[in-house]
C-alpha atoms as one frame of an Amber mdcrd trajectory, in Angstrom:
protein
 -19.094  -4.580   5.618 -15.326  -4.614   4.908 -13.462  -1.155   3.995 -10.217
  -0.124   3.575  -9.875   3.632   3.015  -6.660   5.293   2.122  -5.153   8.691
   3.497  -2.452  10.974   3.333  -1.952  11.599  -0.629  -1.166  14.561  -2.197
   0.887  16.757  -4.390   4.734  17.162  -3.562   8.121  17.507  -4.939  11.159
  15.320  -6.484  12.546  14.508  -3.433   9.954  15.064  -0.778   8.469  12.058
   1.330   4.427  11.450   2.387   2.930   8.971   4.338  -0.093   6.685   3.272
  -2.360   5.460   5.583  -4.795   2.570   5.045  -7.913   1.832   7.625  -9.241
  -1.626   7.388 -12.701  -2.070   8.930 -15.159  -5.299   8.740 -13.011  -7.739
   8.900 -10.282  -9.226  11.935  -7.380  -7.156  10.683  -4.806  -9.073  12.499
  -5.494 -12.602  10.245  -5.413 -10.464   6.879  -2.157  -9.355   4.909  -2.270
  -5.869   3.621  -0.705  -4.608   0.207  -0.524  -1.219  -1.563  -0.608  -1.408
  -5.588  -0.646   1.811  -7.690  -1.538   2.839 -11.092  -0.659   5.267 -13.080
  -2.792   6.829 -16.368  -2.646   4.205 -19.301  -0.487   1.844 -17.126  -0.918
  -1.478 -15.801  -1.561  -1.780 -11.517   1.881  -2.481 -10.301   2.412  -4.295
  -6.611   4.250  -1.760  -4.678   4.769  -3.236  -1.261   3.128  -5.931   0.757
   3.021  -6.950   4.497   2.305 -10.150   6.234  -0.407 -10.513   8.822   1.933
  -9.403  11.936   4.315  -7.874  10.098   7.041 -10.336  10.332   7.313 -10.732
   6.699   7.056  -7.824   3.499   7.650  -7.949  -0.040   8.827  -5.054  -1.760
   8.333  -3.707  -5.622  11.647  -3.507  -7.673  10.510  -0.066  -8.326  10.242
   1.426  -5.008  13.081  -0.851  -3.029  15.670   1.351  -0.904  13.045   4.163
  -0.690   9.463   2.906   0.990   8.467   1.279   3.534   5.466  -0.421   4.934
   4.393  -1.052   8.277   1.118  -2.438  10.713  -0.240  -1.371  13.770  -2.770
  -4.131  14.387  -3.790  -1.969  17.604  -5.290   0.511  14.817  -6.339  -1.880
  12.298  -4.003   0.158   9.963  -1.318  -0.180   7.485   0.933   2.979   6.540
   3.610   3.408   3.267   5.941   5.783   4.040   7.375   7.130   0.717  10.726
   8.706   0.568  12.828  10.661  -2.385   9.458  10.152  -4.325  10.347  10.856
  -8.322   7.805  11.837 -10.612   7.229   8.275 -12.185   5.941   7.214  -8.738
   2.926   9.518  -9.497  -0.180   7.132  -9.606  -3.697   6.328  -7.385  -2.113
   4.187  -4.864  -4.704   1.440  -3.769  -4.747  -0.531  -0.743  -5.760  -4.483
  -0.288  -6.255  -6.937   1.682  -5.785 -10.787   1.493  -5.416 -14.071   3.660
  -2.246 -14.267   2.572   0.717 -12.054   1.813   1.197 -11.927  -2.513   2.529
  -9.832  -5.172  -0.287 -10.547  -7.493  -3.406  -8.529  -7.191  -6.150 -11.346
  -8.096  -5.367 -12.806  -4.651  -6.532  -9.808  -2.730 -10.473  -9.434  -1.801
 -10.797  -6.552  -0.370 -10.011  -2.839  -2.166 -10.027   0.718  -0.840 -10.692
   3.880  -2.994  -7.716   4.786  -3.656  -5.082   8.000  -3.199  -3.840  10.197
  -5.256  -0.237  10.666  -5.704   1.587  13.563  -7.613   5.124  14.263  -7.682
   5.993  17.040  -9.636   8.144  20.304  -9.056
């Protein structure tokens, strides 16, 4: 059984930084690409960043560019986001995913985690 499950969300400031963490289980981690989306109340899920089965290779959101940053330790089977000068429009669930293939769009991902909750608010 494949899971992803998401860590490290919570409630900070303007300015402040967290770090996600997503655990992938189930399947061989190192032949799967990873992505975070988020979504926000009454919004549509936006691709935030994206990383390539080794991590040779990311994609980045317009949105968050110059401020997060996603890595892969393939030795943990897990995928961090580290979020830096987080605003308060980057308050949203923020979802893990996996796919065969690094992509923006989230109908090419197969596997889903829960989800973590992201407020930034002073």
């Amino acid at each position: 059984q494949v899971q992803l499950v998401e860590s490290g969300g919570g409630l900070v400031q303007p300015g402040d930084s967290l770090r996600l963490s997503c655990v992938v289980s189930g399947l061989t981690f190192n032949n799967y690409a990873v992505a975070w989306f988020r979504q926000a109340p009454g919004k549509e899920r936006e691709f935030v960043q994206g990383i390539n089965w080794d991590g040779t290779a990311t994609y980045v959101g317009r949105s968050v560019k110059g401020r997060f940053t996603i890595s892969r330790d393939n030795t943990k089977n897990t995928v961090y986001l580290q979020m830096n000068s987080l605003k308060p429009e980057d308050t949203a669930t923020y979802t893990c995913a996996a796919a065969e293939y690094l992509d923006m769009s989230p109908a090419q991902y197969n596997y889903w985690g829960q989800g973590a909750q992201v407020t930034v608010s002073s």
